[in-house]
XYZ file of C-alpha atoms in Angstrom:
757
model
C -20.880 6.703 -22.477
C -17.236 5.458 -23.985
C -16.279 3.311 -26.850
C -13.465 0.950 -26.755
C -12.658 -0.555 -30.320
C -16.140 -1.666 -30.775
C -17.094 -2.265 -27.832
C -20.031 -0.027 -26.691
C -20.911 0.880 -23.100
C -23.517 3.347 -22.034
C -25.330 4.750 -19.180
C -29.234 4.607 -20.856
C -32.276 2.189 -20.728
C -35.007 1.842 -23.164
C -37.021 3.079 -20.328
C -36.651 5.732 -17.606
C -36.975 5.723 -14.116
C -40.711 6.076 -13.942
C -41.282 2.825 -16.374
C -42.428 5.109 -19.237
C -41.215 3.882 -22.657
C -38.891 6.554 -24.522
C -40.487 8.956 -26.901
C -39.066 10.435 -29.906
C -37.381 13.451 -28.159
C -35.249 11.179 -25.637
C -33.924 8.868 -28.537
C -33.145 11.863 -30.450
C -31.184 13.260 -27.477
C -29.558 10.057 -26.667
C -28.454 9.369 -30.518
C -26.966 13.090 -30.397
C -24.708 12.428 -27.038
C -24.045 8.676 -28.566
C -22.634 10.067 -31.789
C -21.112 13.220 -30.725
C -19.086 11.155 -27.675
C -17.881 9.501 -30.574
C -17.069 11.660 -33.509
C -14.779 9.520 -35.315
C -16.509 5.977 -35.410
C -19.140 4.369 -37.692
C -21.890 2.472 -35.845
C -23.777 -0.159 -36.992
C -27.884 -0.408 -36.023
C -26.839 -3.473 -33.897
C -24.021 -1.538 -32.022
C -26.524 1.231 -31.312
C -29.295 -0.581 -30.466
C -26.874 -2.525 -27.684
C -25.149 0.763 -26.519
C -28.391 2.386 -26.018
C -30.323 -0.615 -24.399
C -33.121 -0.471 -27.054
C -34.691 -3.905 -26.607
C -37.872 -3.436 -28.593
C -39.047 -3.695 -32.172
C -40.868 -0.046 -31.682
C -37.952 1.611 -29.890
C -35.547 0.335 -32.765
C -38.129 1.595 -35.425
C -38.097 4.725 -33.682
C -34.192 4.918 -33.819
C -33.916 4.263 -37.215
C -36.529 6.788 -38.510
C -35.027 9.542 -36.348
C -31.358 8.569 -37.745
C -32.892 8.900 -41.188
C -34.310 12.584 -40.100
C -30.677 13.402 -38.555
C -28.880 12.220 -42.179
C -31.404 14.232 -43.761
C -30.716 17.100 -41.302
C -26.900 16.623 -42.329
C -26.251 16.041 -38.518
C -25.244 12.115 -39.383
C -23.856 10.417 -42.463
C -25.272 7.248 -43.425
C -22.261 4.571 -44.308
C -24.270 2.147 -45.744
C -28.234 0.766 -45.362
C -27.486 -0.180 -41.650
C -24.910 1.899 -40.186
C -24.355 5.400 -39.546
C -21.681 8.366 -38.489
C -21.515 11.742 -37.025
C -21.422 13.936 -40.396
C -17.774 15.814 -39.909
C -17.947 17.907 -42.795
C -20.388 19.746 -41.275
C -21.019 18.888 -36.901
C -17.024 19.397 -36.071
C -15.089 22.239 -36.647
C -12.288 23.553 -35.051
C -12.191 27.650 -33.690
C -11.496 29.894 -30.547
C -13.651 29.446 -27.537
C -15.096 32.713 -26.360
C -16.165 32.381 -22.697
C -18.947 35.628 -21.225
C -19.151 36.036 -17.435
C -22.899 35.677 -17.993
C -22.395 32.182 -19.109
C -23.069 32.936 -22.890
C -19.952 31.456 -24.097
C -19.657 31.334 -27.702
C -17.410 29.414 -30.660
C -15.968 31.233 -33.381
C -15.270 29.032 -36.270
C -12.508 29.238 -38.238
C -14.286 29.939 -41.688
C -15.517 33.039 -40.374
C -19.186 31.876 -39.775
C -21.563 33.086 -36.930
C -20.827 32.733 -33.852
C -22.704 29.920 -32.146
C -23.731 29.237 -28.327
C -22.070 27.168 -26.052
C -23.767 26.301 -22.750
C -21.453 26.055 -19.703
C -22.121 22.438 -19.078
C -21.310 21.936 -22.953
C -17.888 23.781 -22.280
C -15.401 21.532 -21.233
C -14.020 24.254 -19.055
C -12.660 25.971 -22.093
C -11.219 28.794 -21.258
C -11.522 32.684 -22.921
C -9.241 32.323 -26.465
C -8.863 28.499 -26.352
C -8.240 26.662 -29.489
C -11.404 24.066 -29.701
C -13.031 21.212 -31.581
C -16.611 21.799 -31.123
C -19.433 19.046 -32.217
C -23.089 21.087 -33.507
C -25.879 19.931 -31.425
C -29.079 18.883 -33.389
C -31.030 21.583 -33.037
C -33.912 21.578 -31.054
C -37.487 23.087 -32.168
C -37.286 26.769 -31.323
C -34.269 26.689 -30.035
C -31.048 28.591 -30.942
C -28.332 26.481 -32.529
C -25.726 25.312 -30.096
C -21.981 23.266 -29.738
C -20.703 20.888 -27.696
C -16.610 21.359 -26.742
C -15.466 17.772 -27.497
C -11.437 18.583 -27.489
C -9.307 21.397 -26.444
C -7.095 21.713 -28.936
C -4.396 24.254 -27.420
C -4.462 26.244 -24.406
C -4.631 30.548 -25.286
C -2.731 30.919 -21.875
C -1.435 28.893 -18.702
C -1.020 31.783 -16.410
C -3.741 33.418 -14.874
C -3.334 36.707 -12.899
C -5.623 37.735 -9.680
C -5.818 37.794 -5.962
C -4.354 35.787 -3.287
C -6.374 34.349 -0.583
C -4.212 32.306 1.980
C -6.087 29.991 4.610
C -4.790 27.544 7.437
C -4.450 24.686 5.057
C -4.960 26.076 1.534
C -4.351 28.934 -0.798
C -6.680 30.279 -3.782
C -6.069 32.786 -6.436
C -9.499 34.689 -6.947
C -8.874 35.531 -11.077
C -9.094 39.230 -12.488
C -10.775 37.431 -14.743
C -14.618 37.214 -13.992
C -15.102 34.479 -16.084
C -13.507 31.885 -14.028
C -16.204 29.406 -13.176
C -13.798 28.807 -10.093
C -10.880 29.967 -7.881
C -7.382 28.544 -8.762
C -6.303 26.158 -5.817
C -2.654 27.058 -4.769
C -0.509 24.006 -2.985
C 1.091 26.521 0.350
C 4.714 24.740 -1.251
C 3.565 27.103 -4.319
C 3.066 29.771 -3.019
C 6.167 31.761 -3.620
C 6.158 33.660 -0.330
C 2.666 35.268 -1.589
C 0.120 36.769 0.990
C -3.204 37.334 1.107
C -4.501 40.146 -1.006
C -1.347 40.044 -3.001
C -1.543 40.333 -6.791
C 0.127 37.365 -8.232
C 0.769 35.301 -11.809
C 0.136 32.028 -11.581
C 0.872 29.448 -13.951
C -1.775 26.325 -14.350
C -0.332 23.304 -13.198
C -3.457 21.334 -13.728
C -6.278 21.710 -16.163
C -9.508 20.490 -15.137
C -10.567 16.949 -16.724
C -13.208 14.045 -16.159
C -12.280 13.608 -12.491
C -11.142 17.006 -11.483
C -13.361 20.258 -11.452
C -10.770 22.744 -10.372
C -7.487 24.500 -11.492
C -4.524 23.482 -9.957
C -1.854 26.498 -10.147
C 1.560 27.321 -8.739
C 2.803 31.031 -8.295
C 5.537 32.576 -10.507
C 5.116 36.151 -10.085
C 3.946 38.512 -6.958
C 3.320 41.795 -8.612
C 2.789 43.291 -5.410
C -0.659 44.329 -2.910
C -3.621 44.916 -4.346
C -4.076 48.564 -5.147
C -0.765 49.740 -5.548
C -0.276 51.215 -9.186
C 2.691 49.229 -10.435
C 1.008 46.128 -9.259
C -2.468 46.979 -10.940
C -0.597 47.829 -14.396
C 1.379 44.440 -14.303
C -1.388 42.708 -13.318
C -3.311 44.114 -16.326
C -0.291 43.324 -18.608
C 0.121 40.046 -17.274
C -3.578 39.349 -17.668
C -3.245 39.474 -21.538
C 0.031 37.296 -21.569
C 2.061 40.717 -22.128
C 5.314 41.335 -20.692
C 5.970 43.915 -17.885
C 9.466 43.599 -18.057
C 12.430 43.187 -20.630
C 14.535 39.992 -20.709
C 17.943 40.624 -19.475
C 19.799 38.515 -22.384
C 17.948 41.140 -24.579
C 18.749 44.136 -22.847
C 22.627 43.082 -22.476
C 22.292 42.306 -26.546
C 21.209 46.440 -26.951
C 23.675 47.467 -24.293
C 26.330 46.158 -27.282
C 24.819 47.846 -29.934
C 27.690 50.177 -31.558
C 25.497 54.004 -31.663
C 28.538 55.212 -33.869
C 27.916 56.346 -37.218
C 31.021 55.993 -39.245
C 32.482 58.219 -42.329
C 31.676 54.936 -44.608
C 28.017 54.801 -43.729
C 27.211 58.509 -44.480
C 28.844 58.211 -47.611
C 26.573 55.545 -48.747
C 23.742 57.367 -47.709
C 21.750 60.498 -48.751
C 22.983 63.514 -46.694
C 19.869 65.634 -45.312
C 21.949 67.482 -42.052
C 22.134 70.748 -43.615
C 18.183 70.496 -44.343
C 15.665 72.116 -41.869
C 14.072 68.926 -40.347
C 11.894 68.625 -36.831
C 9.994 66.199 -34.995
C 6.535 66.840 -33.624
C 5.291 64.580 -31.119
C 3.585 64.671 -27.963
C 5.087 66.564 -25.086
C 6.033 63.181 -23.211
C 7.116 61.273 -25.904
C 11.043 59.876 -25.535
C 10.882 57.637 -28.995
C 10.885 59.953 -31.798
C 10.418 57.889 -35.115
C 9.999 59.910 -37.202
C 10.497 63.390 -38.642
C 9.861 65.685 -41.266
C 12.262 68.140 -43.920
C 11.593 70.664 -46.195
C 13.645 73.064 -48.361
C 12.652 75.296 -51.741
C 14.066 73.947 -54.701
C 13.703 75.450 -57.988
C 10.516 76.859 -59.219
C 8.192 74.986 -61.432
C 9.215 75.428 -65.196
C 6.043 77.720 -65.763
C 7.218 80.205 -63.349
C 6.252 81.716 -60.660
C 7.580 83.991 -57.384
C 11.102 82.907 -56.155
C 12.012 83.778 -52.561
C 10.467 83.446 -49.485
C 8.665 80.407 -48.256
C 5.031 81.005 -49.818
C 3.955 80.457 -53.520
C 5.456 79.418 -56.802
C 8.102 76.798 -55.840
C 8.649 73.083 -55.951
C 9.158 72.086 -52.645
C 11.055 68.806 -51.475
C 9.535 67.142 -48.638
C 11.582 64.551 -46.709
C 9.500 61.804 -44.417
C 12.428 60.553 -42.514
C 11.917 57.210 -40.463
C 14.401 55.692 -37.539
C 16.199 53.259 -39.832
C 15.507 50.120 -36.942
C 16.679 47.703 -39.311
C 19.704 48.928 -39.788
C 20.520 48.259 -35.898
C 17.949 45.309 -35.413
C 19.265 42.242 -37.433
C 16.620 39.399 -38.486
C 17.123 36.385 -36.029
C 18.693 38.145 -33.682
C 17.309 37.862 -29.808
C 16.516 41.460 -30.312
C 14.385 41.006 -33.059
C 12.717 37.904 -31.758
C 11.214 39.775 -28.883
C 10.074 42.345 -30.939
C 8.552 39.843 -33.081
C 6.840 38.514 -30.238
C 5.613 41.917 -28.805
C 4.678 43.277 -32.261
C 3.835 46.826 -30.531
C 4.626 49.219 -27.953
C 1.639 49.407 -25.313
C 0.526 52.524 -23.983
C -1.192 52.610 -20.502
C -2.201 55.028 -18.989
C 0.746 56.001 -16.875
C 3.961 54.122 -18.890
C 4.814 52.776 -22.376
C 5.888 49.107 -22.739
C 8.280 49.562 -25.623
C 8.780 47.090 -28.265
C 12.372 47.516 -28.160
C 14.558 47.843 -25.227
C 14.771 51.390 -24.015
C 18.420 52.041 -25.125
C 17.448 51.627 -28.770
C 13.751 53.465 -28.779
C 14.698 55.638 -26.566
C 18.404 56.763 -27.329
C 20.249 55.170 -30.612
C 17.286 54.987 -32.945
C 15.106 57.639 -31.568
C 15.357 60.719 -33.676
C 16.658 63.166 -31.165
C 17.370 66.815 -31.936
C 21.458 68.180 -32.898
C 22.100 64.659 -33.420
C 22.997 62.995 -36.268
C 20.571 59.962 -37.023
C 20.275 56.832 -39.906
C 17.062 57.106 -41.215
C 15.064 55.481 -43.972
C 13.038 58.327 -45.780
C 10.891 58.902 -48.469
C 11.757 61.839 -50.420
C 8.969 63.801 -52.206
C 8.859 66.874 -54.632
C 5.895 68.902 -54.517
C 4.251 71.836 -55.925
C 2.232 74.302 -53.765
C -1.082 72.224 -54.653
C 0.646 69.293 -53.202
C 0.903 67.217 -56.043
C 3.532 64.928 -56.443
C 6.071 65.533 -58.920
C 9.148 63.027 -58.467
C 9.158 61.110 -55.129
C 12.274 58.332 -54.379
C 13.330 56.042 -51.110
C 16.599 56.420 -49.800
C 18.776 55.330 -46.476
C 19.652 58.938 -45.257
C 21.464 60.755 -42.561
C 19.748 63.139 -40.857
C 20.039 66.202 -37.890
C 16.886 67.206 -36.247
C 17.282 70.936 -35.570
C 14.164 71.082 -33.289
C 12.104 68.902 -30.919
C 8.391 69.944 -31.182
C 5.519 69.286 -29.153
C 2.117 69.387 -30.933
C 0.915 72.091 -28.645
C 3.927 74.351 -29.721
C 3.552 73.924 -33.110
C -0.229 74.602 -32.887
C 0.194 77.592 -31.074
C 2.943 78.715 -34.009
C 0.018 77.993 -36.300
C -2.334 79.913 -34.267
C -0.662 82.908 -33.535
C 0.274 83.586 -37.658
C -3.561 83.353 -38.321
C -4.304 79.613 -38.499
C -7.993 78.922 -37.485
C -8.126 74.959 -36.185
C -10.299 73.024 -37.897
C -11.130 74.716 -40.695
C -8.820 73.551 -43.132
C -7.411 76.787 -43.964
C -3.919 77.475 -44.057
C -2.271 80.783 -42.660
C -2.698 84.157 -44.137
C 0.350 84.930 -46.562
C 3.009 87.045 -44.548
C 4.427 90.024 -45.799
C 7.345 92.253 -45.935
C 5.745 94.711 -42.766
C 3.883 91.214 -40.985
C 6.499 88.312 -41.589
C 5.642 85.180 -39.753
C 6.257 84.719 -35.807
C 8.354 81.577 -33.941
C 11.430 79.575 -34.388
C 11.180 77.991 -38.019
C 7.503 79.734 -38.583
C 7.779 79.722 -42.206
C 8.914 75.904 -42.613
C 6.316 74.982 -40.535
C 3.351 76.790 -42.020
C 4.361 75.806 -45.265
C 4.369 72.007 -43.917
C 0.935 73.133 -42.435
C -0.439 74.517 -45.997
C 1.183 71.322 -48.106
C -0.218 68.604 -45.576
C -4.061 70.799 -45.859
C -3.973 70.451 -49.352
C -3.021 66.588 -49.021
C -6.220 66.376 -46.941
C -8.965 67.820 -48.657
C -7.579 65.597 -51.447
C -7.913 62.459 -49.684
C -11.570 63.290 -48.666
C -12.308 64.593 -51.934
C -11.151 60.955 -53.092
C -13.542 58.948 -50.519
C -11.865 58.794 -47.138
C -13.838 58.579 -44.032
C -14.084 61.521 -42.095
C -13.656 60.587 -38.434
C -12.349 62.680 -35.736
C -12.582 60.881 -32.231
C -12.183 62.234 -29.012
C -9.697 60.184 -26.785
C -10.098 59.825 -23.082
C -7.060 61.482 -21.108
C -5.629 61.697 -17.633
C -3.029 63.693 -16.091
C -1.703 61.708 -13.202
C 0.322 62.527 -9.954
C 3.810 61.111 -9.263
C 1.715 58.069 -7.412
C 0.038 57.049 -10.558
C -2.940 58.375 -9.030
C -5.082 60.063 -11.451
C -5.895 63.691 -10.317
C -7.743 65.148 -13.890
C -9.771 63.380 -16.918
C -10.436 65.222 -19.945
C -10.755 64.518 -23.446
C -7.965 65.195 -26.495
C -8.593 65.802 -29.705
C -6.572 65.965 -32.591
C -5.643 69.835 -34.075
C -4.137 71.045 -37.060
C -0.565 70.308 -35.619
C -1.584 66.260 -35.077
C -2.940 66.670 -38.672
C -0.002 67.858 -40.223
C 2.220 65.211 -39.149
C -1.056 62.838 -39.735
C -0.676 63.409 -43.413
C 2.624 63.205 -44.563
C 3.285 60.124 -42.464
C 0.193 58.726 -44.695
C 1.120 59.627 -47.736
C 4.817 57.798 -46.945
C 2.455 54.490 -46.212
C 0.209 54.993 -49.277
C 3.349 55.570 -51.419
C 6.034 52.910 -51.081
C 2.844 50.605 -50.682
C 1.805 51.563 -54.229
C 5.963 51.340 -55.379
C 5.546 47.517 -54.605
C 2.126 46.579 -55.005
C 1.133 48.392 -58.281
C 2.627 46.920 -61.032
C 2.047 46.297 -64.792
C -0.934 43.787 -66.554
C 0.546 40.172 -65.988
C 3.500 40.924 -63.743
C 3.072 39.735 -60.354
C 3.919 42.072 -57.290
C 6.100 41.328 -54.622
C 4.945 40.173 -51.224
C 4.466 42.903 -49.020
C 2.531 43.108 -45.576
C -0.164 45.744 -46.207
C -2.868 47.465 -43.859
C -6.113 46.518 -45.146
C -9.676 47.789 -44.115
C -12.760 45.773 -45.655
C -15.635 47.565 -46.491
C -18.711 48.077 -43.933
C -20.702 45.433 -42.978
C -23.948 45.829 -45.003
C -26.366 45.069 -42.077
C -24.697 47.298 -40.039
C -24.951 50.523 -42.578
C -28.632 49.146 -42.331
C -28.883 49.648 -38.900
C -27.005 52.861 -38.722
C -29.551 54.248 -41.723
C -32.490 53.372 -39.206
C -31.129 54.664 -36.408
C -30.108 58.310 -37.767
C -33.768 58.197 -39.458
C -35.059 58.968 -36.083
C -33.273 62.518 -36.028
C -34.154 63.312 -39.406
C -30.723 62.311 -40.982
C -30.036 60.143 -44.235
C -27.161 57.884 -45.005
C -26.695 55.613 -48.402
C -26.194 52.472 -47.907
C -25.728 50.839 -51.049
C -24.128 52.183 -54.004
C -20.716 52.747 -55.213
C -17.873 52.735 -52.177
C -17.279 56.695 -52.834
C -20.911 57.474 -52.870
C -21.346 55.419 -49.622
C -18.053 57.251 -48.001
C -19.226 60.589 -49.223
C -22.766 60.343 -47.243
C -20.980 59.137 -44.430
C -19.024 62.255 -44.141
C -21.920 64.192 -45.111
C -23.499 62.600 -41.936
C -20.689 63.634 -39.304
C -20.514 67.212 -40.685
C -24.240 67.390 -40.273
C -24.170 65.919 -36.938
C -21.398 67.694 -35.457
C -22.175 69.844 -32.789
C -25.613 68.245 -31.919
C -26.783 66.495 -28.743
C -26.775 63.226 -30.851
C -23.570 62.996 -32.330
C -21.675 60.929 -30.004
C -24.555 58.378 -30.674
C -24.315 58.797 -34.633
C -20.699 58.110 -34.719
C -20.697 55.281 -31.964
C -22.911 53.515 -34.458
C -21.515 54.452 -37.683
C -18.207 52.914 -36.208
C -19.767 49.922 -35.544
C -20.533 49.423 -38.932
C -16.879 49.750 -39.877
C -14.473 46.594 -40.133
C -11.459 46.471 -38.034
C -7.920 47.120 -39.782
C -5.407 44.197 -40.112
C -2.358 43.649 -41.901
C -2.158 41.075 -44.649
C -0.054 40.214 -47.561
C -3.336 39.775 -49.502
C -3.746 43.436 -50.613
C -7.829 44.798 -50.884
C -6.885 48.076 -50.314
C -7.723 50.254 -47.206
C -11.851 51.464 -47.331
C -11.408 54.331 -44.475
C -8.762 55.578 -46.310
C -9.857 55.400 -49.912
C -6.432 54.027 -50.568
C -5.868 50.981 -53.156
C -2.381 50.411 -51.521
C -1.522 51.078 -47.750
C 1.303 49.559 -45.957
C 2.978 50.930 -42.503
C 6.271 51.892 -42.834
C 6.604 55.192 -40.722
C 6.785 53.385 -36.811
C 9.423 50.817 -36.992
C 10.179 51.710 -33.260
C 6.820 50.605 -31.968
C 5.216 48.599 -34.155
C 6.940 44.949 -36.132
C 5.060 45.602 -39.431
C 7.205 48.699 -40.171
C 10.350 46.945 -39.566
C 9.588 43.775 -41.759
C 8.444 46.693 -44.193
C 11.604 48.501 -43.919
C 13.893 44.989 -44.564
C 11.825 44.329 -47.636
C 11.728 47.475 -49.368
C 15.518 47.454 -48.367
C 16.265 43.867 -50.227
C 13.977 44.892 -53.497
C 15.876 47.736 -53.917
C 18.944 45.582 -54.194
C 17.057 43.783 -57.015
C 16.137 40.577 -54.907
C 13.565 38.274 -55.383
C 9.699 38.325 -54.159
C 10.094 37.026 -50.363
C 7.863 34.312 -49.196
C 4.238 35.211 -49.136
C 3.156 32.219 -46.515
C 5.589 33.261 -44.006
C 4.769 36.663 -43.929
C 1.052 36.136 -44.085
C 1.795 34.102 -40.615
C 3.789 37.031 -39.585
C 0.663 39.676 -40.466
C -1.886 37.729 -38.532
C 0.321 37.254 -35.420
C 1.020 41.052 -35.489
C -2.485 41.838 -35.917
C -3.531 39.609 -33.203
C -1.016 41.581 -30.949
C -2.175 44.992 -31.521
C -6.055 43.196 -30.680
C -4.600 42.276 -27.380
C -2.450 45.660 -26.999
C -5.485 47.684 -27.541
C -7.418 45.482 -24.851
C -5.099 46.400 -22.236
C -4.847 49.798 -23.095
C -8.856 50.179 -22.747
C -8.271 48.065 -19.277
C -5.524 50.546 -17.851
C -7.782 53.100 -18.887
C -11.013 51.743 -17.312
C -9.300 51.258 -13.883
C -8.163 55.098 -13.506
C -11.502 56.191 -14.621
C -12.855 54.102 -11.336
C -9.917 55.220 -9.619
C -10.446 58.591 -9.975
C -14.225 58.437 -9.359
C -13.833 56.510 -6.227
C -13.740 59.182 -4.165
C -17.111 61.026 -5.739
C -19.654 58.617 -4.395
C -22.835 60.122 -4.071
C -22.068 63.138 -6.303
C -24.891 63.593 -9.391
C -23.758 64.654 -12.849
C -25.225 65.714 -16.339
C -24.189 62.518 -18.717
C -25.635 60.974 -22.043
C -26.347 57.320 -22.989
C -23.431 56.080 -24.670
C -24.336 52.545 -24.809
C -27.396 50.188 -24.410
C -27.497 46.191 -23.487
C -29.826 43.928 -22.258
C -28.685 43.847 -18.643
C -27.968 47.994 -18.465
C -27.653 50.934 -19.875
C -24.018 52.576 -20.040
C -23.905 56.588 -19.760
C -20.925 58.938 -19.942
C -20.328 61.986 -17.779
C -20.313 65.352 -19.821
C -17.815 66.516 -17.487
C -15.502 63.963 -17.014
C -16.138 61.429 -19.832
C -16.098 58.898 -17.437
C -18.390 56.266 -18.433
C -20.278 53.985 -16.203
C -23.467 51.265 -15.821
C -26.891 51.507 -14.612
C -27.993 48.232 -14.083
C -31.636 47.101 -15.534
C -32.537 46.208 -12.209
C -32.002 49.751 -11.003
C -34.462 51.578 -13.494
C -37.470 50.861 -11.487
C -40.700 49.384 -11.544
C -41.201 47.965 -14.796
C -40.292 45.377 -17.209
C -37.771 46.472 -20.197
C -36.957 45.316 -23.320
C -33.635 45.473 -25.426
C -34.498 47.081 -29.198
C -30.807 46.110 -30.270
C -31.594 46.999 -33.711
C -32.883 50.397 -32.887
C -30.149 50.977 -30.289
C -33.059 51.487 -27.540
C -34.463 50.337 -24.515
C -38.462 50.792 -23.698
C -40.495 49.853 -20.350
C -43.541 47.381 -21.345
C -46.025 49.284 -18.794
C -45.245 53.035 -18.829
C -43.466 52.854 -22.510
C -40.301 54.601 -21.046
C -37.624 54.797 -23.826
C -33.708 55.400 -22.830
C -31.827 55.787 -26.356
C -28.110 56.216 -27.388
C -27.425 59.744 -27.138
C -30.049 60.577 -24.332
C -28.810 63.241 -21.794
C -29.988 61.657 -18.248
C -28.753 63.061 -14.808
C -26.722 59.985 -12.938
C -25.612 59.719 -9.345
C -22.297 57.755 -8.845
C -22.989 54.908 -6.407
C -20.330 52.137 -6.736
C -17.065 52.407 -7.689
C -15.412 48.421 -8.153
C -11.224 48.593 -8.776
C -11.549 44.999 -8.941
C -13.712 44.656 -11.693
C -12.939 48.386 -13.232
C -16.502 48.915 -13.411
C -18.621 52.223 -12.264
C -22.303 51.703 -11.578
C -24.244 54.920 -11.530
C -28.074 54.807 -10.991
C -31.086 57.649 -12.121
C -30.600 60.856 -9.911
C -33.721 61.733 -8.283
C -34.089 64.996 -10.031
């Protein structure tokens, strides 16, 4: 069916092949197709009858009745007494297409509405992430709402990653992403030397259309042989359209930057070179973008004991952040590349930095015993960690020591700190002074951080201390050990001062007097939990005998959530409860429209403390510097666009990081086929049970088809799968015994079966 001007051609007839007259259902489908394929046209009755070959009076009357109903249902718009058009306001929308391997594709409307199902036959070959225009289909009786793609507005990507297969006459790319319906055809002259089983990046030169079902591509890069570590890690990055190498011109621009600090520059800054300063980071870190300094200043006016680093004084604590914006000028090639990347990416075996290595690991990095330029938040705190004064300053520092978290943790524990209790080290005495390098300073920082942390939770911050899966890898990139890394007191020490700095600088811009308009700033915002998901959590935890509030003030709900986490700690169901609780939480993102940060219970919060690895922090540094010099507010719309880009890139990089963990997890378990392990159910879907091995923390799936001689129903609300005949239940958090059945590196998928024992 096509429309050319007002002339209609339609391959439909008033009778079907069997000679039977069309019924209401068939007429409805014909009308629906006519209007959806011509969304911008108004049709008179005469045109409609001619197009659909409705040549009898009863059929014409039936069509008019159906159109009346469609107008009543908001599918059509009645233009006048004898003409209709598609109701574009409600029927045609733009948004993002999400492709699923199981064919359950969906459309996410821009207005944030509920995702709508798109059948494969109605997808117009849209790919995952494409911006599309859809037409909603008239809802069939007892069917879910469906949409049809009528236009692909913008392709999300024009590059595809996969494995090459080179035959005698043709070459194909088998996509790494299993949502593709067909392999990609590659003319042999466009192979760029690629051979069978090479991992390759292919650029699409022809998308499917009405006459061509296949995608035609051209190889742009050969990543290496399938299974090689570098090839696989680069393939993960390329699949998300993330960079796996640095542009030469950006590297060259970084080489030209003068790292020297002139006396004139030092004179313009506050000098902290003689104040004890240290960095505390992971042991394998190379980019140190934050440092802490501490010194005792005069005792508070109320008096107090002098001397030592124990009690009764005011403390000057400096949160010193690498002054990236001093070296990376707005609009430069380095800045543009940093903005495009928006974040550093942390795969299992490597870091793909936002900035060139010369900047992030050398010039800007706060390396020990080197003079460095910083942008700093300087606090005066009393022994209860109350802020007495603070100010923002460009500074110069010289770090006395680079600590790994483990080193600081050891010093704390050697001096009586018991991790996780929230209690500081007991006071030192002349007979028993603190042991360890700069132990006095570190122990005081820890004590202040614990006061800050306690106050934060008292004010309503949500307490989620989630463990993270880590791998030890050998020189070839092969994982040799899997373990969970937990956040200890040394990590929390740094975290609290970074949170304090981020919150304080956000308040300095956002909190203004009544009637005064706040200047533009990118905030880190976090909305309140989804009410329905909170209710699901309440119902779920009640099965274990727990209670949680789902209504009331923000503070009351948070207090109830924290109490739930504390009660469930150390129990069999802890992981399950934390998983369901996390699902109720919204995702944090960047925006100039501040709504506060629910999880932290901060009215104002931003990202200031990691400009080496996050572009929003660079933006915040630049704006704060301008505002300190009296500049007017920056353009809100422009910065909101920047925020949306940074939020999107953060999500993409997290997906790549998760894929690298999945790959290493499967690689780690590949030589353990047939082994049995104790595990617990970590996730449930309609097609299988996800289980996490207790020993290695690796996760795999038991397909529903492998559960035995029963038909199982998935109760999504209660997170349980139940057999219809034998009523066998599998619930989130349940302990089970599994056997490793398959390890598919290509799909990054582990398959388990239930162990016989």
